[in-house]
Short mmCIF file of C-alpha atoms and ligand atoms in Angstrom, two decimals:
data_model
loop_
_atom_site.label_atom_id
_atom_site.label_comp_id
_atom_site.label_asym_id
_atom_site.label_seq_id
_atom_site.Cartn_x
_atom_site.Cartn_y
_atom_site.Cartn_z
CA MET A 774 129.46 87.21 124.72
CA GLU A 775 127.22 89.57 122.78
CA ASN A 776 129.53 89.62 119.77
CA VAL A 777 129.26 85.91 119.10
CA LYS A 778 127.04 86.34 116.00
CA PHE A 779 128.55 89.57 114.72
CA LYS A 780 130.85 89.69 111.69
CA ILE A 781 132.77 92.63 110.34
CA ILE A 782 133.87 93.74 106.89
CA LYS A 783 135.80 96.80 105.65
CA LYS A 784 133.32 99.22 104.11
CA LYS A 785 135.48 99.64 101.01
CA LYS A 786 135.16 95.89 100.30
CA VAL A 787 131.37 95.85 100.23
CA LEU A 788 131.07 96.92 96.58
CA SER A 789 133.36 94.06 95.53
CA LEU A 790 131.29 91.68 97.63
CA LEU A 791 128.12 92.84 95.88
CA ASP A 792 129.89 92.57 92.54
CA SER A 793 130.59 88.91 93.28
CA LEU A 794 126.84 88.31 93.78
CA THR A 795 125.42 89.88 90.63
CA LYS A 796 124.92 86.56 88.82
CA GLU A 797 123.11 85.06 91.75
CA TYR A 798 120.97 87.98 92.84
CA ASN A 799 119.03 90.86 91.44
CA ILE A 800 120.59 93.40 93.83
CA PHE A 801 118.95 96.64 94.95
CA ILE A 802 120.92 99.32 96.81
CA PRO A 803 120.30 102.96 97.82
CA VAL A 804 121.53 105.18 94.97
CA GLU A 805 121.52 108.94 94.64
CA LYS A 806 119.82 110.29 91.53
CA ASN A 807 119.09 113.99 90.97
CA GLY A 808 119.40 114.75 94.67
CA ASP A 809 117.05 111.96 95.77
CA ILE A 810 117.94 108.52 97.07
CA ARG A 811 116.05 105.59 95.59
CA PHE A 812 116.53 101.84 95.67
CA SER A 813 117.89 100.90 92.27
CA GLU A 814 119.40 97.86 90.64
CA PHE A 815 123.09 97.55 91.43
CA ASN A 816 125.49 97.74 88.51
CA SER A 817 129.22 97.12 88.65
CA GLY A 818 131.15 100.24 89.55
CA GLN A 819 128.14 101.92 91.11
CA ASP A 820 128.56 103.39 94.58
CA ILE A 821 126.25 102.99 97.57
CA SER A 822 124.77 106.06 99.24
CA TRP A 823 125.88 104.98 102.70
CA ASP A 824 124.98 108.20 104.41
CA TYR A 825 121.36 108.46 103.37
CA ARG A 826 118.60 109.21 105.85
CA ASN A 827 115.72 107.45 104.16
CA THR A 828 114.41 107.27 100.62
CA LYS A 829 111.42 109.32 99.48
CA ILE A 830 109.96 106.33 97.62
CA SER A 831 109.79 103.27 99.82
CA PRO A 832 111.47 100.01 98.77
CA LYS A 833 108.09 98.25 98.69
CA GLU A 834 108.20 98.96 94.94
CA ILE A 835 110.88 96.26 94.54
CA LEU A 836 108.47 93.45 95.43
CA PHE A 837 105.21 95.28 94.75
CA PRO A 838 105.96 97.45 91.69
CA GLN A 839 103.99 100.58 90.93
CA THR A 840 102.85 98.91 87.70
CA GLU A 841 103.12 95.20 87.05
CA THR A 842 102.03 93.14 84.08
CA LEU A 843 100.10 90.12 85.35
CA PHE A 844 99.73 88.40 82.00
CA TYR A 845 99.27 88.99 78.28
CA PHE A 846 96.27 87.85 76.26
CA GLU A 847 95.08 87.66 72.72
CA ALA A 848 91.90 86.76 70.90
CA GLY A 849 91.53 83.01 70.38
CA ALA A 850 88.96 80.45 69.34
CA SER A 851 86.69 78.85 71.90
CA ALA A 852 83.54 76.73 71.84
CA GLN A 853 81.39 79.80 72.56
CA SER A 854 83.08 82.44 70.48
CA ASN A 855 85.87 82.72 68.02
CA ARG A 856 86.98 86.04 69.61
CA SER A 857 87.32 85.08 73.29
CA MET A 858 90.44 86.28 75.12
CA VAL A 859 93.06 83.66 75.94
CA PRO A 860 95.53 84.47 78.74
CA ILE A 861 99.23 83.91 78.03
CA PRO A 862 101.58 83.53 81.01
CA ILE A 863 104.35 86.14 81.16
CA GLU A 864 107.04 83.50 80.58
CA GLU A 865 105.46 82.42 77.29
CA SER A 866 104.49 85.83 75.99
CA LYS A 867 106.36 87.25 73.08
CA GLY A 868 107.00 90.91 72.63
CA SER A 869 107.07 91.68 76.35
CA THR A 870 108.27 95.23 76.90
CA SER A 871 109.16 94.57 80.54
CA GLU A 872 112.63 93.07 80.57
CA THR A 873 113.14 93.93 84.24
CA ASN A 874 109.88 92.24 85.09
CA ASP A 875 110.95 89.03 83.37
CA LYS A 876 114.39 89.09 84.94
CA GLN A 877 112.92 89.63 88.38
CA ARG A 878 110.74 86.55 88.00
CA THR A 879 113.68 84.25 87.47
CA THR A 880 116.30 85.50 89.90
CA ASN A 881 116.85 85.88 93.61
CA TYR A 882 116.60 89.29 95.19
CA LEU A 883 119.08 90.93 97.49
CA ILE A 884 117.57 94.07 98.99
CA PHE A 885 120.58 95.73 100.53
CA GLY A 886 120.65 98.63 102.97
CA ILE A 887 116.99 99.37 103.60
CA ARG A 888 116.08 101.00 106.90
CA PRO A 889 114.62 98.83 109.68
CA CYS A 890 111.22 100.57 109.46
CA ASP A 891 110.97 99.55 105.80
CA ALA A 892 112.08 95.99 106.59
CA LYS A 893 109.30 95.82 109.17
CA ALA A 894 106.89 97.14 106.52
CA PHE A 895 107.68 94.09 104.36
CA SER A 896 106.67 91.83 107.25
CA LEU A 897 103.32 93.70 107.32
CA LEU A 898 102.86 93.38 103.55
CA ASP A 899 103.51 89.63 104.00
CA LYS A 900 100.34 89.44 106.09
CA ILE A 901 98.31 91.13 103.34
CA PHE A 902 99.70 89.27 100.33
CA GLY A 903 100.42 85.96 102.08
CA GLY A 904 97.50 85.65 104.47
CA ASP A 905 95.40 82.54 105.12
CA ASP A 906 92.50 83.77 102.99
CA PHE A 907 94.33 85.24 100.01
CA GLN A 908 97.68 84.41 98.47
CA ASP A 909 99.10 86.93 96.02
CA THR A 910 101.42 84.77 93.94
CA TYR A 911 102.98 87.76 92.16
CA TYR A 912 104.24 89.24 95.43
CA LEU A 913 104.96 85.94 97.18
CA LYS A 914 107.06 84.51 94.36
CA LYS A 915 109.44 87.45 94.64
CA ARG A 916 109.25 87.65 98.43
CA LYS A 917 110.26 84.00 98.85
CA GLN A 918 113.36 84.68 96.75
CA ALA A 919 114.31 87.83 98.64
CA THR A 920 117.09 88.26 101.17
CA ILE A 921 116.62 91.47 103.13
CA VAL A 922 119.77 93.09 104.49
CA SER A 923 118.83 96.19 106.46
CA MET A 924 121.03 99.04 107.66
CA ALA A 925 120.48 100.30 111.21
CA CYS A 926 119.43 103.92 111.29
CA ASN A 927 122.05 106.36 112.52
CA LYS A 928 120.44 109.56 111.24
CA PRO A 929 116.76 109.63 112.14
CA GLN A 930 114.84 112.61 110.80
CA SER A 931 112.66 114.99 112.77
CA THR A 932 109.58 113.31 111.29
CA CYS A 933 110.58 109.75 112.34
CA PHE A 934 108.46 108.24 115.12
CA CYS A 935 109.18 104.51 114.81
CA THR A 936 109.70 104.19 118.58
CA SER A 937 106.01 105.00 119.10
CA LEU A 938 105.17 101.96 116.99
CA LYS A 939 107.36 99.29 118.58
CA GLY A 940 110.22 100.15 116.24
CA LYS A 941 113.75 101.35 116.91
CA PRO A 942 116.85 102.27 114.88
CA ASP A 943 118.11 98.67 115.03
CA ASN A 944 114.75 96.91 114.84
CA GLU A 945 115.24 93.39 113.47
CA GLU A 946 111.73 92.48 112.33
CA GLY A 947 111.60 91.76 108.60
CA SER A 948 115.40 91.63 108.16
CA ASP A 949 117.47 88.55 107.40
CA VAL A 950 120.65 90.43 108.29
CA ILE A 951 121.08 93.82 109.92
CA LEU A 952 124.15 95.96 109.24
CA PHE A 953 125.66 98.76 111.34
CA ASP A 954 127.72 101.51 109.78
CA LEU A 955 130.83 101.96 111.95
CA GLU A 956 132.38 104.42 109.45
CA GLU A 957 135.39 102.42 108.17
CA ASN A 958 133.78 99.07 108.88
CA ILE A 959 130.38 97.48 108.51
CA LEU A 960 129.20 95.24 111.31
CA ALA A 961 126.77 92.49 110.33
CA LYS A 962 124.38 90.51 112.49
CA PRO A 963 122.38 87.64 110.96
CA ILE A 964 118.80 87.50 112.20
CA THR A 965 117.10 84.62 110.37
CA LYS A 966 118.30 81.23 109.16
CA ARG A 967 118.42 82.69 105.64
CA GLY A 968 120.58 85.50 107.00
CA GLU A 969 122.92 83.07 108.75
CA GLU A 970 123.33 81.07 105.55
CA PHE A 971 123.93 84.26 103.57
CA ILE A 972 126.72 85.40 105.89
CA GLU A 973 128.15 81.89 106.10
CA LYS A 974 128.29 81.65 102.30
CA LEU A 975 130.25 84.91 102.27
CA SER A 976 132.44 84.05 105.26
CA SER A 977 135.68 84.65 103.36
CA TRP A 978 134.72 88.36 103.14
CA PHE A 979 134.09 88.75 106.87
CA LYS A 980 136.07 88.56 110.10
CA LYS A 981 134.74 87.84 113.55
CA ALA A 982 133.83 91.11 115.26
CA LYS A 983 135.63 92.28 118.40
CA GLU A 984 133.88 93.27 121.61
CA SER A 985 134.97 96.87 120.93
CA ASP A 986 133.11 96.82 117.56
CA VAL A 987 129.90 95.82 119.30
CA GLU A 988 130.41 98.50 121.95
CA LYS A 989 130.86 101.10 119.22
CA LYS A 990 127.64 99.90 117.62
CA ASN A 991 125.78 100.14 120.93
CA LYS A 992 126.92 103.74 121.41
CA LEU A 993 125.81 104.70 117.89
CA ILE A 994 122.39 103.16 118.39
CA ASP A 995 121.97 104.89 121.77
CA LEU A 996 122.80 108.19 120.10
CA SER A 997 120.39 107.46 117.29
CA LEU A 998 117.61 106.62 119.74
CA LYS A 999 118.11 109.96 121.48
CA LYS A 1000 117.67 111.76 118.15
CA ILE A 1001 114.14 110.40 117.78
CA GLN A 1002 112.27 113.18 119.51
CA SER A 1003 108.76 112.52 118.20
CA GLN A 1004 106.68 110.47 120.56
CA VAL A 1005 103.04 109.72 119.88
CA ASP A 1006 100.95 107.93 122.47
CA ILE A 1007 99.12 105.36 120.40
CA ARG A 1008 98.08 103.17 123.34
CA ASN A 1009 94.57 101.79 122.75
CA ILE A 1010 94.39 103.53 119.37
CA LYS A 1011 92.26 100.71 117.95
CA GLU A 1012 89.83 100.91 120.87
CA ARG A 1013 89.80 104.70 120.68
CA LEU A 1014 88.75 104.41 117.04
CA ASP A 1015 86.27 101.56 117.54
CA ASN A 1016 83.32 103.87 118.11
CA ALA A 1017 84.67 106.88 116.27
CA PHE A 1018 83.24 106.36 112.80
CA ASP A 1019 80.71 109.18 113.20
CA ALA A 1020 82.79 111.44 115.44
CA SER A 1021 82.81 115.17 114.61
CA PHE A 1022 86.62 115.07 114.64
CA TRP A 1023 86.64 113.83 111.02
CA ASN A 1024 85.03 117.12 109.95
CA GLU A 1025 88.24 118.92 110.89
CA ILE A 1026 91.27 116.85 109.97
CA HIS A 1027 90.65 116.61 106.23
CA GLN A 1028 90.13 120.34 105.70
CA LYS A 1029 93.55 121.04 104.16
CA CYS A 1030 93.83 117.80 102.15
CA LEU A 1031 94.26 118.14 98.39
CA GLY A 1032 93.61 114.47 97.66
CA CYS A 1033 96.94 114.15 95.86
CA GLY A 1034 97.58 110.62 97.20
CA ILE A 1035 101.27 111.25 97.94
CA CYS A 1036 100.86 109.99 101.51
CA THR A 1037 99.63 106.61 100.31
CA TYR A 1038 101.98 106.23 97.34
CA LEU A 1039 105.05 106.84 99.48
CA CYS A 1040 103.86 104.78 102.46
CA PRO A 1041 105.75 101.47 102.79
CA THR A 1042 102.68 99.67 104.12
CA CYS A 1043 99.94 100.98 101.79
CA HIS A 1044 99.05 98.23 99.39
CA CYS A 1045 95.84 99.09 97.49
CA PHE A 1046 95.92 98.48 93.76
CA ASP A 1047 93.74 98.61 90.66
CA ILE A 1048 93.71 96.15 87.75
CA THR A 1049 93.10 97.24 84.17
CA ASP A 1050 93.29 95.65 80.73
CA GLU A 1051 95.38 97.53 78.22
CA ILE A 1052 94.13 96.56 74.78
CA ASP A 1053 96.30 96.77 71.70
CA SER A 1054 93.69 96.53 68.96
CA GLY A 1055 96.29 95.81 66.30
CA ALA A 1056 96.26 97.04 62.73
CA GLY A 1057 92.55 97.74 62.58
CA ALA A 1058 89.10 96.74 63.69
CA SER A 1059 89.29 93.40 61.89
CA ALA A 1060 92.73 92.46 63.35
CA PRO A 1061 92.73 90.12 66.37
CA SER A 1062 92.80 91.98 69.69
CA LYS A 1063 95.61 91.43 72.12
CA GLY A 1064 96.76 93.16 75.22
CA LYS A 1065 97.89 92.80 78.79
CA ARG A 1066 96.39 92.88 82.24
CA VAL A 1067 98.20 95.35 84.46
CA ARG A 1068 97.94 96.17 88.10
CA CYS A 1069 99.02 99.52 89.46
CA TRP A 1070 99.03 101.23 92.83
CA ASP A 1071 95.81 102.96 93.75
CA SER A 1072 94.96 105.26 96.63
CA CYS A 1073 92.03 105.54 99.04
CA MET A 1074 92.57 109.31 98.83
CA TYR A 1075 91.19 109.40 95.27
CA PRO A 1076 87.45 109.90 94.60
CA LEU A 1077 87.36 107.24 91.86
CA PHE A 1078 88.74 104.61 94.25
CA THR A 1079 85.25 103.71 95.51
CA LEU A 1080 83.06 105.04 92.70
CA HIS A 1081 80.44 102.42 91.83
CA ALA A 1082 79.30 101.71 88.29
CA SER A 1083 75.88 103.03 89.36
CA GLY A 1084 77.42 106.45 90.00
CA HIS A 1085 77.07 106.10 93.78
CA ASN A 1086 80.23 106.81 95.78
CA PRO A 1087 80.29 105.68 99.42
CA ARG A 1088 83.28 107.97 100.09
CA PRO A 1089 82.21 111.08 98.21
CA THR A 1090 84.30 113.72 100.00
CA TYR A 1091 87.77 114.26 101.45
CA LYS A 1092 86.33 113.60 104.90
CA GLU A 1093 85.34 109.99 104.20
CA ARG A 1094 88.59 109.33 102.36
CA MET A 1095 90.80 110.70 105.14
CA ARG A 1096 88.78 108.72 107.68
CA GLN A 1097 89.34 105.58 105.64
CA ARG A 1098 93.11 106.10 105.55
CA ILE A 1099 93.34 106.49 109.32
CA MET A 1100 90.81 103.78 110.17
CA HIS A 1101 92.40 101.27 107.80
CA LYS A 1102 95.85 101.61 109.35
CA PHE A 1103 94.90 102.03 113.00
CA ASN A 1104 91.61 100.17 113.41
CA TYR A 1105 90.76 97.76 110.58
CA CYS A 1106 94.26 96.26 110.23
CA PRO A 1107 94.65 95.77 114.01
CA GLU A 1108 91.23 94.07 113.89
CA ASN A 1109 92.09 91.83 110.93
CA PHE A 1110 95.84 91.28 111.26
CA LYS A 1111 96.59 92.25 114.88
CA GLU A 1112 99.00 94.88 113.55
CA ILE A 1113 98.99 98.64 113.13
CA PHE A 1114 99.86 99.33 109.51
CA CYS A 1115 102.19 102.25 110.17
CA VAL A 1116 105.90 101.91 110.96
CA GLY A 1117 106.49 105.58 111.78
CA CYS A 1118 108.77 106.26 108.82
CA GLY A 1119 107.42 109.82 108.52
CA ARG A 1120 107.26 109.84 104.70
CA CYS A 1121 103.63 110.96 104.62
CA ILE A 1122 104.51 113.83 106.96
CA ARG A 1123 107.65 114.95 105.13
CA ASN A 1124 106.04 114.93 101.71
CA CYS A 1125 102.47 116.12 102.23
CA PRO A 1126 102.24 119.35 100.18
CA VAL A 1127 99.96 120.99 102.75
CA ASN A 1128 101.80 119.78 105.87
CA ILE A 1129 99.17 117.42 107.21
CA ASP A 1130 100.95 115.67 110.07
CA LEU A 1131 99.84 112.14 110.92
CA ARG A 1132 101.34 112.51 114.41
CA GLU A 1133 99.09 115.48 115.15
CA ILE A 1134 96.08 113.55 113.90
CA LEU A 1135 96.91 110.59 116.14
CA ILE A 1136 97.47 112.79 119.18
CA SER A 1137 94.16 114.52 118.69
CA ILE A 1138 92.16 111.29 118.46
CA ASP A 1139 90.58 111.20 121.88
CA PHE A 1140 86.91 110.42 122.01
CA SER A 1141 86.77 109.46 125.66
S1 LIG B 170 99.70 113.90 100.95
FE1 LIG B 170 98.55 115.39 102.21
S2 LIG B 170 97.31 116.54 100.71
FE2 LIG B 170 98.03 114.68 99.64
S3 LIG B 170 96.34 113.20 99.95
FE3 LIG B 170 97.82 112.86 101.63
S4 LIG B 170 97.06 114.11 103.34
FE4 LIG B 170 96.02 114.85 101.46
S1 LIG B 171 101.43 106.15 107.53
FE1 LIG B 171 103.08 107.65 107.17
S2 LIG B 171 104.51 107.36 108.90
FE2 LIG B 171 103.16 105.55 108.83
S3 LIG B 171 104.31 104.04 107.60
FE3 LIG B 171 102.94 105.16 106.19
S4 LIG B 171 104.19 106.85 105.37
FE4 LIG B 171 105.26 106.04 107.20
#
C-alpha cells in the first residue's frame, strides 16, 4: 500500500498547527510582501502564501544569512600590547543589535513550505559547510536544529529545469517531510527519521490518508511534470568542461553581462562570502576600540572578488568571471563534491536584467 506513510490534514488547520509550535521552533513560511513572496518568520494570525510559484530570494538566507555577525570584540590588555583585540562570543556580547540572530542561535528551526529544488540546495550547501576538510559551525549549528518541510511543486515556471538535474516536482532530497497541496487538504509524507518524529509528535492533527488522496497527489505531480518543458542535456558536462578553460566560447557568453551579481545572490547553491571587521571607534581616538566581525554574501561576478592586495586581479574581465561561475558549478564542484551545484530553479534566468539564460549557455557548451 503506497499510502502507508502518508498523513492528511485540512489546509485550514495548518495555521493553528504552526501556531502551536511557535515556542518550540523559529518558523519560516512563504509570505507575500509588496507583490513578492519571501520566506519570513511566522507570526500568529499570519497567512501562508499557498499558491506561490517560487520565491525570488532563495531560502538559503535562513541558515546562511546575507549578513551575519560572527563575534564582537573590543580592545583589551595582553602581554604584548595593551590595545590588542579580544573576541567576545555572541552570547556574551552586550549591546548586540541583532535580536533575530541571537534568537536563531538558541531555537530550533522549522522551514515550512520550501520547494523541493531549494530543499535539495540545502543538501548541497551541507557538503560545502559540513565537509570533511572544513566545518562551518555558524551554518551547521542552525542546520542541525532545522526541520525542513517542503511543498511539492504544482506550478513550475517556464524557466524551471530541475528535471535536467535529477530533480522533479516531488523530489525528496533535503526534505524531512514533503507536503502535497490537494486544495482543501494537505497530504504529508515523512522522508527522514526527523520527519517521522515530527509527524508522530503532531499525530493528533493528522489522519491516515486514503488511497484516493494518494491517487490525487500522483495525478497532480504527473501534471506538474508535464509543465516542465525546459530540458537541457547536461550529460558529461563536467567532462565537456574539463579541457575548456581556454576555449573561445568564453569570449562570447559574457558579452551582455553587467556584473550585477543578481544571478549569484539569488542562487540557492551559491555560497561565497566575505568577512570584514566593522570598527566602532567609540567617543574619540583615545577611547577603546570595539567592533564586530561580519560575514556577508559575495559574488564571483564582482571584480573586487579576486583583487589581490598587490593590485593584480586574476579575473580582470567579465569573461573570466562568467567562466568561473559556470566552471565552479558544473566542473569544480562535480570534481570536489561529486555534485553539480545547480538545482535548475531558474532564478538566475528569471532575474538577469539582460536575459542571460543559463540553459542556453549549457546547451552551447560543446567542445567535442
Ligand atoms: S544576473 Fe545577468 S547581468 Fe547580472 S551578473 Fe548575472 S549574468 Fe551578469
Ligand atoms: S545556477 Fe541558476 S538555475 Fe541553477 S540553482 Fe542557481 S539560480 Fe537556480
